[in-house]
XYZ file of C-alpha atoms in Angstrom:
254
model
C 168.753 -39.525 154.770
C 170.826 -36.361 154.524
C 171.433 -34.696 151.181
C 172.154 -31.300 149.641
C 170.211 -29.553 146.906
C 172.336 -27.471 144.540
C 170.626 -25.051 142.136
C 172.765 -23.749 139.251
C 171.785 -20.212 138.259
C 173.205 -18.435 135.218
C 172.270 -14.825 134.474
C 172.620 -15.009 130.684
C 169.714 -16.496 128.770
C 169.028 -16.004 125.086
C 165.272 -16.519 125.285
C 164.641 -14.809 128.632
C 167.287 -12.271 129.742
C 168.151 -12.271 133.483
C 165.911 -15.303 133.913
C 166.912 -16.230 137.502
C 165.890 -12.724 138.652
C 162.505 -12.704 136.866
C 159.825 -11.649 139.315
C 157.254 -14.269 140.322
C 154.721 -12.968 142.825
C 157.216 -10.595 144.401
C 160.281 -12.863 144.552
C 163.009 -13.728 142.035
C 162.453 -17.024 140.244
C 165.617 -18.604 141.658
C 164.355 -17.802 145.162
C 161.028 -19.459 144.350
C 162.915 -22.577 143.214
C 164.993 -22.625 146.403
C 161.900 -22.185 148.557
C 160.297 -25.210 146.904
C 163.486 -27.203 147.476
C 163.443 -26.198 151.155
C 160.112 -28.009 151.492
C 161.885 -31.280 150.640
C 163.870 -33.336 153.105
C 167.175 -31.759 152.028
C 169.468 -30.788 154.875
C 170.838 -27.885 152.843
C 169.735 -25.878 149.791
C 172.388 -23.809 148.016
C 172.251 -21.714 144.852
C 175.403 -21.882 142.690
C 175.387 -18.425 141.094
C 177.473 -16.991 138.265
C 176.613 -13.373 139.089
C 176.762 -11.218 142.233
C 173.235 -10.035 141.410
C 171.904 -13.591 141.774
C 173.836 -14.238 144.982
C 172.653 -10.963 146.491
C 169.028 -11.660 145.555
C 169.219 -15.059 147.214
C 170.826 -13.801 150.402
C 168.274 -10.984 150.634
C 165.615 -13.693 150.976
C 167.572 -15.924 153.348
C 168.750 -18.381 150.672
C 172.329 -19.660 150.844
C 174.363 -18.947 147.704
C 177.929 -19.458 146.523
C 179.663 -17.591 143.717
C 181.040 -19.746 140.905
C 183.038 -18.883 137.808
C 181.006 -17.238 135.047
C 182.661 -19.218 132.250
C 181.496 -22.747 133.093
C 180.281 -24.550 129.944
C 177.493 -26.444 131.729
C 175.467 -26.659 134.897
C 177.321 -29.764 136.049
C 180.647 -27.899 135.828
C 179.155 -25.151 137.982
C 177.889 -27.657 140.540
C 181.257 -29.426 140.642
C 182.865 -26.140 141.681
C 180.118 -25.576 144.260
C 180.791 -29.042 145.746
C 184.440 -28.106 146.197
C 183.606 -24.763 147.762
C 181.159 -26.364 150.193
C 183.599 -29.148 151.103
C 181.048 -31.901 150.518
C 182.241 -35.436 151.272
C 182.729 -37.609 148.187
C 180.045 -40.091 149.271
C 177.455 -37.410 150.110
C 174.350 -37.070 147.947
C 173.686 -33.980 145.864
C 170.473 -33.285 143.952
C 170.669 -30.869 141.028
C 167.426 -28.884 140.807
C 167.243 -26.641 137.750
C 166.987 -22.928 138.474
C 163.993 -22.458 136.165
C 161.626 -24.896 137.920
C 159.678 -22.749 140.402
C 156.939 -25.398 140.626
C 159.229 -28.379 141.306
C 157.555 -30.971 143.542
C 159.509 -31.334 146.827
C 158.493 -35.012 146.941
C 160.176 -35.564 143.559
C 163.421 -34.137 144.943
C 163.222 -36.551 147.884
C 162.483 -39.482 145.567
C 165.522 -38.823 143.365
C 167.787 -38.557 146.419
C 166.364 -41.730 147.982
C 166.716 -43.701 144.749
C 170.435 -42.979 144.547
C 170.870 -44.209 148.126
C 169.003 -47.406 147.243
C 171.015 -48.105 144.087
C 174.734 -48.332 144.927
C 175.510 -49.561 141.400
C 174.309 -46.241 139.946
C 176.461 -43.118 139.740
C 173.427 -40.917 139.135
C 169.656 -40.874 139.557
C 166.969 -38.996 137.666
C 163.222 -39.165 136.974
C 160.698 -39.780 134.209
C 156.962 -40.043 133.691
C 154.714 -41.743 131.137
C 153.947 -39.664 128.049
C 150.251 -38.939 127.446
C 150.297 -37.109 124.108
C 151.440 -38.270 120.680
C 152.693 -34.728 119.978
C 155.058 -34.901 122.973
C 156.422 -38.262 121.819
C 157.383 -36.798 118.459
C 158.671 -33.479 119.819
C 162.503 -33.257 119.823
C 162.322 -30.763 122.704
C 160.771 -33.509 124.841
C 163.584 -35.842 125.898
C 162.692 -39.530 126.083
C 164.346 -42.290 128.116
C 164.273 -46.089 127.847
C 165.106 -48.187 130.919
C 166.031 -51.802 131.526
C 164.224 -54.289 133.773
C 166.003 -52.880 136.832
C 164.972 -49.286 136.181
C 168.399 -48.225 134.915
C 168.596 -45.950 131.874
C 169.545 -47.603 128.601
C 169.409 -44.431 126.498
C 168.111 -40.868 126.394
C 167.060 -39.298 123.108
C 165.206 -36.448 121.485
C 163.901 -39.006 119.001
C 160.771 -41.092 119.659
C 162.059 -44.168 121.504
C 161.344 -47.030 121.762
C 160.251 -47.208 118.105
C 157.122 -49.310 117.586
C 158.043 -51.044 114.348
C 154.605 -52.350 113.408
C 152.464 -49.660 115.001
C 154.375 -46.751 113.470
C 154.508 -48.151 109.930
C 152.045 -45.471 108.780
C 153.333 -42.756 111.132
C 153.038 -41.956 114.824
C 149.273 -41.863 115.313
C 148.988 -43.505 118.727
C 151.264 -44.293 121.649
C 152.530 -47.815 122.235
C 151.969 -49.771 125.434
C 153.650 -49.591 127.810
C 153.715 -45.851 127.257
C 157.067 -44.235 126.436
C 158.793 -42.204 129.140
C 159.532 -38.505 129.198
C 162.714 -37.575 131.027
C 162.416 -35.052 133.861
C 165.542 -32.892 134.171
C 166.472 -33.473 137.805
C 169.599 -35.387 138.825
C 171.018 -37.005 141.917
C 174.787 -37.518 142.188
C 177.340 -38.653 144.669
C 179.505 -35.587 145.203
C 182.687 -37.413 144.196
C 181.199 -38.435 140.848
C 179.772 -34.963 140.263
C 183.243 -33.455 140.684
C 184.760 -36.041 138.321
C 182.007 -35.839 135.686
C 183.121 -32.597 133.951
C 186.573 -34.123 133.404
C 185.156 -37.049 131.391
C 185.626 -36.539 127.655
C 182.472 -35.524 125.828
C 180.735 -38.412 124.079
C 179.839 -38.393 120.374
C 176.209 -39.262 121.208
C 176.146 -36.440 123.750
C 177.238 -33.970 121.096
C 174.742 -35.271 118.534
C 171.737 -35.212 120.861
C 172.912 -32.225 122.958
C 172.155 -34.265 126.101
C 174.862 -34.128 128.737
C 173.609 -37.187 130.653
C 174.636 -39.380 127.708
C 178.252 -38.747 128.692
C 177.723 -40.834 131.820
C 176.233 -43.754 129.858
C 178.954 -43.545 127.193
C 181.635 -43.978 129.838
C 179.892 -46.951 131.457
C 178.218 -45.278 134.424
C 174.656 -46.222 135.333
C 171.719 -43.861 135.882
C 168.768 -45.042 138.003
C 165.377 -43.668 136.938
C 162.533 -42.862 139.337
C 159.125 -43.254 137.672
C 156.849 -40.406 138.702
C 153.084 -40.844 138.572
C 152.597 -37.409 137.032
C 154.300 -34.727 134.983
C 156.175 -31.941 136.797
C 154.878 -28.395 136.953
C 155.820 -26.152 134.026
C 159.369 -24.816 133.838
C 160.340 -21.389 132.511
C 162.257 -21.114 129.244
C 160.415 -18.304 127.442
C 158.469 -15.133 128.281
C 155.286 -17.113 127.596
C 156.312 -19.742 130.142
C 156.963 -16.995 132.673
C 153.494 -15.520 132.192
C 151.956 -18.976 132.634
C 153.791 -19.560 135.910
C 152.993 -16.068 137.173
C 149.310 -16.763 136.516
C 149.507 -19.999 138.531
C 151.063 -18.167 141.469
C 148.466 -15.386 141.216
C 145.685 -17.977 141.259
C 147.146 -19.630 144.347
C 147.846 -22.858 142.486
C 151.557 -22.841 143.357
């Protein structure tokens, strides 16, 4: 199947200034992300930049980039503008790969795109994997997802869900079976829905949890969830994360 990978890249970052341009083994991080995406089956990989510096860095390494407005409130708004600039057909598939995932698995990108094609009732697709550690289950920075029998998302939360009523009576000391699912922040969209999504009113649950994907569920749209056998490679949010990823590249593990 044919699909496009779009990578939103924003220069400002409170925890890691100029994050997309951070050097990883001689290349900017956003270029490393795009190079991983190019190993997938995507027919096109495009960076949606908010800064000429990002666009120039991409083009210097042969990566396609488009300039988008710097004042977009979210990554999906930025990608909606990129869809319009690229003239993507409404029924075409777009996969949103985050610009701080230089170790993203190309096979995961393919799986999210394929799942959307297989599930016409879903407006979006995403991914999850089984949680291994009790600490992750209780961590509000680890987003959890619960699905129905068809593999469609019922809810996403920073809270530990589903709550094991009997097993957690004395606190979260072990994980329930089946194991809870950690959400992986990659999304597939049909381009028409992606362009319409930013115009949907924000949902109260979205604002409470600070999880944009809840807007889709609030308005009645379905999200299909691919279950990955393993956790993704580490992303980069902090200087410590960056050092960890640099060490993996230096060791040849990337």
